[in-house]
PDB file of C-alpha atoms in Angstrom:
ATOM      1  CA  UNK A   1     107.355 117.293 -58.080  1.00  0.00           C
ATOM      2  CA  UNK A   2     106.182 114.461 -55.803  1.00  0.00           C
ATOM      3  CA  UNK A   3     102.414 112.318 -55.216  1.00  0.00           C
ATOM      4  CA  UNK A   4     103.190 111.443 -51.819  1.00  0.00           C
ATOM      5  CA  UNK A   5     102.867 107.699 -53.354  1.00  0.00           C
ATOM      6  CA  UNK A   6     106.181 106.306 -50.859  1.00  0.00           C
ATOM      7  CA  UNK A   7     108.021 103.625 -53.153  1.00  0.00           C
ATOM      8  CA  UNK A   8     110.359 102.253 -50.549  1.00  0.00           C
ATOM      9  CA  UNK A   9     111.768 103.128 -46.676  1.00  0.00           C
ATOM     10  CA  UNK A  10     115.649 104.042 -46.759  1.00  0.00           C
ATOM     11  CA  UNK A  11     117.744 104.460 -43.260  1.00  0.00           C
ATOM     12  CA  UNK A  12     120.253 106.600 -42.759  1.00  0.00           C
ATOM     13  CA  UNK A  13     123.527 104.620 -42.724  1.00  0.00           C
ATOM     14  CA  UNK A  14     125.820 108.505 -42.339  1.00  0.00           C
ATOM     15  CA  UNK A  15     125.670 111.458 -40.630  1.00  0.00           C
ATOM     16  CA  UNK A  16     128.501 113.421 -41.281  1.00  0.00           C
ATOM     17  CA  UNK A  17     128.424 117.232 -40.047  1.00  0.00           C
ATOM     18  CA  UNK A  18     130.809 119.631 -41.590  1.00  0.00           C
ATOM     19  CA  UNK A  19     129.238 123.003 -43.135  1.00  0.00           C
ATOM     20  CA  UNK A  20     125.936 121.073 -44.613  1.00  0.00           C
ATOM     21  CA  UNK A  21     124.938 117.914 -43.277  1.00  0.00           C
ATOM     22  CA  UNK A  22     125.761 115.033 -45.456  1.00  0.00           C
ATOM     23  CA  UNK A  23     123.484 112.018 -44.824  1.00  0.00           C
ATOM     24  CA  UNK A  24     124.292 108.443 -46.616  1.00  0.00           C
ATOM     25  CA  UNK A  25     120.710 106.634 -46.850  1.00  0.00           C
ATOM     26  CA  UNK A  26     120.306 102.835 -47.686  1.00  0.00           C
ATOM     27  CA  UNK A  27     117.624 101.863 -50.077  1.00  0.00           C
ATOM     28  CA  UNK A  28     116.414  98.691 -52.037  1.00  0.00           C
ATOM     29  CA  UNK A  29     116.521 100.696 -55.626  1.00  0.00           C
ATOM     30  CA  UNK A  30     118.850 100.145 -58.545  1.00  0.00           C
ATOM     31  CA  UNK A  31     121.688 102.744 -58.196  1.00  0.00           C
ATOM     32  CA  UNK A  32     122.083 102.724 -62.141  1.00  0.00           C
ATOM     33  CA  UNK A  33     118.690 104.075 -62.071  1.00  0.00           C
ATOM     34  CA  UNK A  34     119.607 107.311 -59.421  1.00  0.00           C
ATOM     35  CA  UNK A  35     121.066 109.916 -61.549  1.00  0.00           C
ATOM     36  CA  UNK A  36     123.189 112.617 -59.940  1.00  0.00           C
ATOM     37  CA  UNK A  37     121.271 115.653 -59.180  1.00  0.00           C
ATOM     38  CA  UNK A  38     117.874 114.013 -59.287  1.00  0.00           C
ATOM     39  CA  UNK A  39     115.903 114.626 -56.408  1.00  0.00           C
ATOM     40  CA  UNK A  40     114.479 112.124 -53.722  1.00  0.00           C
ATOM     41  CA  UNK A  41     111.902 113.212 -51.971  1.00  0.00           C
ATOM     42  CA  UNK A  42     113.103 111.937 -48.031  1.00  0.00           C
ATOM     43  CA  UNK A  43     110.321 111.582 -45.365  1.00  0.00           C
ATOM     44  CA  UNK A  44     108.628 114.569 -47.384  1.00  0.00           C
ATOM     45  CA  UNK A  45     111.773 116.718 -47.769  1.00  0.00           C
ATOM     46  CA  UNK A  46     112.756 117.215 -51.196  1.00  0.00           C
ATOM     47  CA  UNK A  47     116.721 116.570 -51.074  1.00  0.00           C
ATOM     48  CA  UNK A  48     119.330 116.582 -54.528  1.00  0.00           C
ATOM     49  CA  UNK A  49     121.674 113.077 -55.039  1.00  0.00           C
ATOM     50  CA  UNK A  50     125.184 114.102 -54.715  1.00  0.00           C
ATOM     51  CA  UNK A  51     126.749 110.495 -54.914  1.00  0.00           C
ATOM     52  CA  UNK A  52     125.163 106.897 -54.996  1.00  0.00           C
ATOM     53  CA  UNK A  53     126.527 103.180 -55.488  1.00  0.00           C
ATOM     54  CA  UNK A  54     125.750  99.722 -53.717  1.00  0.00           C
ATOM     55  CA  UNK A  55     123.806  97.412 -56.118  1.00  0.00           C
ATOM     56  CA  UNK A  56     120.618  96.706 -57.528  1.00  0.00           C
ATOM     57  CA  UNK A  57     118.006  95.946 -54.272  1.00  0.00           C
ATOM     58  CA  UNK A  58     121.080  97.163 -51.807  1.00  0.00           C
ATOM     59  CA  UNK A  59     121.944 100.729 -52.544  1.00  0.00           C
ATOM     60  CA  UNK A  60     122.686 103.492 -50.921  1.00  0.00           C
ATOM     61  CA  UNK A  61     122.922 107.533 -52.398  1.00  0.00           C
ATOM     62  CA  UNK A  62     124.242 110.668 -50.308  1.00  0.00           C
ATOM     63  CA  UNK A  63     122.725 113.637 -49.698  1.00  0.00           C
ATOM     64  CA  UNK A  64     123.355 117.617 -48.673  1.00  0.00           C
ATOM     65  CA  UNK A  65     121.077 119.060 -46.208  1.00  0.00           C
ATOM     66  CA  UNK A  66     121.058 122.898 -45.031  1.00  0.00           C
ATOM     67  CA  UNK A  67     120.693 123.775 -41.332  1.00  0.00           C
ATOM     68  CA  UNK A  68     117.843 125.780 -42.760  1.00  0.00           C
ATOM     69  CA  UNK A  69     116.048 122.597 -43.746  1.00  0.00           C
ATOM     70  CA  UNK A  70     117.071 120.641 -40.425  1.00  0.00           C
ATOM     71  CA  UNK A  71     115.845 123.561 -38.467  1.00  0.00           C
ATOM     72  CA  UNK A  72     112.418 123.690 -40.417  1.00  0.00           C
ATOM     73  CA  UNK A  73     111.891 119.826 -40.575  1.00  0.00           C
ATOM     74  CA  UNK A  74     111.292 116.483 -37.655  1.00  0.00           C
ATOM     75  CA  UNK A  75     114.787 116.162 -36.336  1.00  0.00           C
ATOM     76  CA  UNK A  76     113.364 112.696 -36.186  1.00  0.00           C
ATOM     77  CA  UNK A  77     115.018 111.954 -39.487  1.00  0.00           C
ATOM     78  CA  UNK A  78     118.240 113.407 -39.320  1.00  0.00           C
ATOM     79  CA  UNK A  79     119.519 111.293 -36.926  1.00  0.00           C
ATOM     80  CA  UNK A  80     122.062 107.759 -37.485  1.00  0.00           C
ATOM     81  CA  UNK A  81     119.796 104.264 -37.951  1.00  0.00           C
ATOM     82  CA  UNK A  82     116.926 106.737 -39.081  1.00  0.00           C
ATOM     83  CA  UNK A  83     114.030 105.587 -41.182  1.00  0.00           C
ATOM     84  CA  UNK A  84     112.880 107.814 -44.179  1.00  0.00           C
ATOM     85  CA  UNK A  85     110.004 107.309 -46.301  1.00  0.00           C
ATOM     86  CA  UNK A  86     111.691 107.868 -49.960  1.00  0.00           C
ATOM     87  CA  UNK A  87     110.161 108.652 -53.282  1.00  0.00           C
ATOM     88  CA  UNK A  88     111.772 109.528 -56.762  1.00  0.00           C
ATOM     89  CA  UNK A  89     110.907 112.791 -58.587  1.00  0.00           C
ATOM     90  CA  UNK A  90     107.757 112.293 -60.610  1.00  0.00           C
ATOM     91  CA  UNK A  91     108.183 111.839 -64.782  1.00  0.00           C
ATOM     92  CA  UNK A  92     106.329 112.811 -67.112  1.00  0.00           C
ATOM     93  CA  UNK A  93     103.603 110.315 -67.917  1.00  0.00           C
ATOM     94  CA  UNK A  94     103.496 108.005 -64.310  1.00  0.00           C
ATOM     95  CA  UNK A  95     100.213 108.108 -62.661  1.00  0.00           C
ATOM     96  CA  UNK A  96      99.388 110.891 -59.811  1.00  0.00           C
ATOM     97  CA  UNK A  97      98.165 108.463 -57.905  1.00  0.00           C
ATOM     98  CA  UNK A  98      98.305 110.505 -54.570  1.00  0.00           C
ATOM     99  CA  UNK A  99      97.915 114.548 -54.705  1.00  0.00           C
ATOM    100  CA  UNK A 100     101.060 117.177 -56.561  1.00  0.00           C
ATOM    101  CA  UNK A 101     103.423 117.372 -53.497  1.00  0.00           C
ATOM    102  CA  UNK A 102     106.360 119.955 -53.599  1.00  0.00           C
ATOM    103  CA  UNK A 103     108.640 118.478 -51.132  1.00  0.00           C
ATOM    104  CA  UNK A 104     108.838 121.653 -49.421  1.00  0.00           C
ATOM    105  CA  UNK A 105     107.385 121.229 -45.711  1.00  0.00           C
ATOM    106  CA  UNK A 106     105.405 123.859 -44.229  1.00  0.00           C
ATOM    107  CA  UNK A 107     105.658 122.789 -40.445  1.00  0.00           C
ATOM    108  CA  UNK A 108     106.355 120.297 -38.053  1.00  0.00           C
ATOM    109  CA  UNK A 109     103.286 118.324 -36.284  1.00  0.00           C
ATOM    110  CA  UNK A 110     103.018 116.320 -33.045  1.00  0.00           C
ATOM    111  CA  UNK A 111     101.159 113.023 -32.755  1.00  0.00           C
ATOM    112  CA  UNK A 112      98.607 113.886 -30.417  1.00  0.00           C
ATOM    113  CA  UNK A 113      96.942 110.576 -30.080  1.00  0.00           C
ATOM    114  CA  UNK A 114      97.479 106.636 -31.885  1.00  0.00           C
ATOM    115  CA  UNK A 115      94.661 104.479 -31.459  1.00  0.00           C
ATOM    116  CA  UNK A 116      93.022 101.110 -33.381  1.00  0.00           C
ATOM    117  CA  UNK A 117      89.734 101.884 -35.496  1.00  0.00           C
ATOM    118  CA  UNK A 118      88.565  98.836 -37.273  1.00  0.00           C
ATOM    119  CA  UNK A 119      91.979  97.495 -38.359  1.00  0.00           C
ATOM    120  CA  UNK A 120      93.839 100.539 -39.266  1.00  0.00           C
ATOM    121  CA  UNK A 121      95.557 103.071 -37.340  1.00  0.00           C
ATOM    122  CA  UNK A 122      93.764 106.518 -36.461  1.00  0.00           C
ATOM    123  CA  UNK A 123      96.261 109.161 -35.863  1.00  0.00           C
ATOM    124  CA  UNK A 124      95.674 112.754 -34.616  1.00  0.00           C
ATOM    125  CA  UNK A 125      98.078 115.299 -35.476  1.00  0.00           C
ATOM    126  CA  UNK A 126      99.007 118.498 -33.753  1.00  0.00           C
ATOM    127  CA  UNK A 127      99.546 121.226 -36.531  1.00  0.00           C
ATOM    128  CA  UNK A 128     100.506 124.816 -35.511  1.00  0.00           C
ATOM    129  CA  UNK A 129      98.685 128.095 -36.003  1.00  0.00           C
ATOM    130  CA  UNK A 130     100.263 128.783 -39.078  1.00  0.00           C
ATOM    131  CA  UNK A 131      99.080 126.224 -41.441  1.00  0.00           C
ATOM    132  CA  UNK A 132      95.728 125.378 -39.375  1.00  0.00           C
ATOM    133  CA  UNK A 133      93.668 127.733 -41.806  1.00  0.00           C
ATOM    134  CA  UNK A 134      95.028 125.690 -44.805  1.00  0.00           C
ATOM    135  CA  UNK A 135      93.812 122.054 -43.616  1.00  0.00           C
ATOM    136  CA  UNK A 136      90.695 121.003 -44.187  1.00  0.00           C
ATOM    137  CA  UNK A 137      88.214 118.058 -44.116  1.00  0.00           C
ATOM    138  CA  UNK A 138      88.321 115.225 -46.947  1.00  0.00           C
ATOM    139  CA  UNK A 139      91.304 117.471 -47.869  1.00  0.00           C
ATOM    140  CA  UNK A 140      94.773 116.379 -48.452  1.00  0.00           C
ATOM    141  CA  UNK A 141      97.756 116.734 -46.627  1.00  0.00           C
ATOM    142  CA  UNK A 142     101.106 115.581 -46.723  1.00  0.00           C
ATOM    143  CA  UNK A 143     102.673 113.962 -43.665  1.00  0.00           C
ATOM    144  CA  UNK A 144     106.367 112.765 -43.540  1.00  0.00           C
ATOM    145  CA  UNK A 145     106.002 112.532 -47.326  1.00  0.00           C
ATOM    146  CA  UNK A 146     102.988 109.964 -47.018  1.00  0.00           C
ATOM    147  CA  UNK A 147      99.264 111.463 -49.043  1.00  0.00           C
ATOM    148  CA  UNK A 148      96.467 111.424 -47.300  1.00  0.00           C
ATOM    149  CA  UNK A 149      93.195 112.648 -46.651  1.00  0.00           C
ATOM    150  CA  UNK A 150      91.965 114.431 -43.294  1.00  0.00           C
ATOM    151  CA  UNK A 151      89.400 112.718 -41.969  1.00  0.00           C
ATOM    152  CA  UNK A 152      88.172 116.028 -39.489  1.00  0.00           C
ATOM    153  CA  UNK A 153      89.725 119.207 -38.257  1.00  0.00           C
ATOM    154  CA  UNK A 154      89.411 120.647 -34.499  1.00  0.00           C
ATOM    155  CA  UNK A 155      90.300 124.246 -34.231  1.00  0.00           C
ATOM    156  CA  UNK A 156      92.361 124.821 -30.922  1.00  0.00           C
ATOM    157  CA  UNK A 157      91.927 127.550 -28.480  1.00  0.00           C
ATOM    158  CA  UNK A 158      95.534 128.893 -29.697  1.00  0.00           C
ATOM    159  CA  UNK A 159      95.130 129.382 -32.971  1.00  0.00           C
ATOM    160  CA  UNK A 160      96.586 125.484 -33.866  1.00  0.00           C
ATOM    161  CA  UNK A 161      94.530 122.243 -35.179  1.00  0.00           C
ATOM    162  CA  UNK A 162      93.990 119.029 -34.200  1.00  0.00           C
ATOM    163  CA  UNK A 163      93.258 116.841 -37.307  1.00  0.00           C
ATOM    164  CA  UNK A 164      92.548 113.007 -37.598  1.00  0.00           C
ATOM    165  CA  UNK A 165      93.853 110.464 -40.409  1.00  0.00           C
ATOM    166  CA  UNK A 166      93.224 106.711 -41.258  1.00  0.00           C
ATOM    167  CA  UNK A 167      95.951 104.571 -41.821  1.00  0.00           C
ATOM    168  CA  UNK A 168      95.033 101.594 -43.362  1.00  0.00           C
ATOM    169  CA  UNK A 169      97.344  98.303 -42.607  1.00  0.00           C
ATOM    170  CA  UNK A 170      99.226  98.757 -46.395  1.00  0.00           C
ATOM    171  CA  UNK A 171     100.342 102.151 -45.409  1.00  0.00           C
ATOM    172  CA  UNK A 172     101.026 101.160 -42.264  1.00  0.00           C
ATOM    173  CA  UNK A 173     103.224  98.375 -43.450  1.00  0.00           C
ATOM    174  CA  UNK A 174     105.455 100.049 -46.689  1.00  0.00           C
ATOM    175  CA  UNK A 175     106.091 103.460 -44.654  1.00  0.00           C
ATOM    176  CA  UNK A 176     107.389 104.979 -41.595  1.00  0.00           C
ATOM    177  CA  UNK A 177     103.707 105.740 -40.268  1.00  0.00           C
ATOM    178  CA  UNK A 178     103.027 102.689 -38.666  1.00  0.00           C
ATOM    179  CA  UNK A 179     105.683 103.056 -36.236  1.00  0.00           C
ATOM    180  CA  UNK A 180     104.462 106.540 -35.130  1.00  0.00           C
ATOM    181  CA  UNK A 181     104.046 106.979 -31.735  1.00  0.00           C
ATOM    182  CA  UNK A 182     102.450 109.825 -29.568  1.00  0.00           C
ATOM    183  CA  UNK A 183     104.991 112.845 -28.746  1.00  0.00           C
ATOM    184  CA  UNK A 184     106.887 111.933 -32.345  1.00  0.00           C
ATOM    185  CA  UNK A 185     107.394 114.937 -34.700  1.00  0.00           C
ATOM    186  CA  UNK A 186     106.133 114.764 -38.576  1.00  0.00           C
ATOM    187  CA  UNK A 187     107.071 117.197 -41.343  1.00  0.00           C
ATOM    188  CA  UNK A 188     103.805 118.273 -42.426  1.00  0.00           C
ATOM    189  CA  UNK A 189     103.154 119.973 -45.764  1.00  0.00           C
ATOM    190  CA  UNK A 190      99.647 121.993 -46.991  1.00  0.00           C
ATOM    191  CA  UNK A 191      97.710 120.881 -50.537  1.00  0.00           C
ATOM    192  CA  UNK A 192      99.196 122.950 -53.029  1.00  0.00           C
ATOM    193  CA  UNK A 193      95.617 124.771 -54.002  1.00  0.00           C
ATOM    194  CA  UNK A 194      95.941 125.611 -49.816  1.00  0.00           C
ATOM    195  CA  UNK A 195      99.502 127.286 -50.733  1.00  0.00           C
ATOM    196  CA  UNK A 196      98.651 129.794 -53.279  1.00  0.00           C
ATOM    197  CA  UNK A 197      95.249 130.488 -51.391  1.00  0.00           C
ATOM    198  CA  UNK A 198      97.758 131.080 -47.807  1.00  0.00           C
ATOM    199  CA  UNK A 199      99.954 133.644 -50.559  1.00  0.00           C
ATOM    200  CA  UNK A 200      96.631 135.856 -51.958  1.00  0.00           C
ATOM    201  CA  UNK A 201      95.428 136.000 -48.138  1.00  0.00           C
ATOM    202  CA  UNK A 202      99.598 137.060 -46.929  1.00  0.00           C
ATOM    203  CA  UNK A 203      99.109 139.821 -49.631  1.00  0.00           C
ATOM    204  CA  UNK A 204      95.684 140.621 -48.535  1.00  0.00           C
ATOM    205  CA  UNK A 205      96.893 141.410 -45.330  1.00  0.00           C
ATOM    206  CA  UNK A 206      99.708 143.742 -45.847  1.00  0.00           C
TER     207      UNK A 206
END
């Protein structure tokens, strides 16, 4: 369980293709504090530690990742020289400062438009048919692992949704947001209240 609160930005250092995908990923934390099998929550994807090392502010921990996650996720991030926006599982007692994220993504978005609004980035985000139902206004939403709150909604002719964010110049400057550029790909994942309300209306359906 994640709160979409980004601690630092890690690059991929490793991509090394044999069954899974094993990625090595820089980071500024103290490897005697990354346990094996504790899970990192990477630009929003929740991914298990398989090795670590380095030293404390300079280390680095590897990861497995599935072709079913690649194929579900930005292929943005799953590339060499890649930056991730990284976050530790939560423990019991820190502060949910953001919203309960799952690290499971739902769908990839497209920056549909970057602009300047009073200092701070306004984004608008292509999100497909499947998950437009589940987004709402002042509601939050999970993009490449960052919480935040959706300014408005536009329902598309196809089905999809257009939805606008703020980023303010902190975001902006401790994750990979600020760099977004129209065209990029973001791994997008609903409010968890938006999940289980998706599920009753699936079985509604059938």
């Amino acid at each position: 369980m994640f709160t979409g609160i980004v601690t630092a930005i890690g690059t991929v250092t490793s991509v090394a293709r044999s069954g899974d995908t094993r990625l090595v990923i820089a980071c500024p934390f103290d490897p005697a504090k990354i346990a094996i099998g504790a899970s990192i929550a990477c630009s929003g994807v929740c991914l298990t530690v398989v090795e670590r090392g380095g030293s404390a502010g300079d280390a680095w921990f590897a990861v497995d990742v599935s072709d079913e996650t690649i194929s579900k996720t930005s292929p943005l991030q799953w590339q060499d020289g890649a930056r991730v926006n990284l976050e530790p599982a939560l423990k019991l007692g820190d502060e949910l400062g953001g919203h309960i994220v799952t690290g499971h993504v739902d769908a990839v978005g497209r920056v549909a438009v970057r602009g300047e609004r009073g200092g701070s980035i306004h984004l608008e985000i292509d999100a497909p048919k499947a998950i437009a139902p589940y987004i709402a206004t002042k509601g939050s939403i999970t993009v490449d692992g960052v919480s935040l709150t959706v300014n408005a909604v536009e329902d598309l002719a196809d089905g999809s949704a257009r939805f606008s964010l703020n980023i303010i110049p902190h975001t902006a400057e401790v994750t990979t947001l600020g760099a977004l550029k129209e065209g990029d790909a973001v791994n997008l994942e609903i409010d968890v209240l938006a999940r289980y309300l998706k599920r009753m209306q699936d079985i509604r359906a059938v």
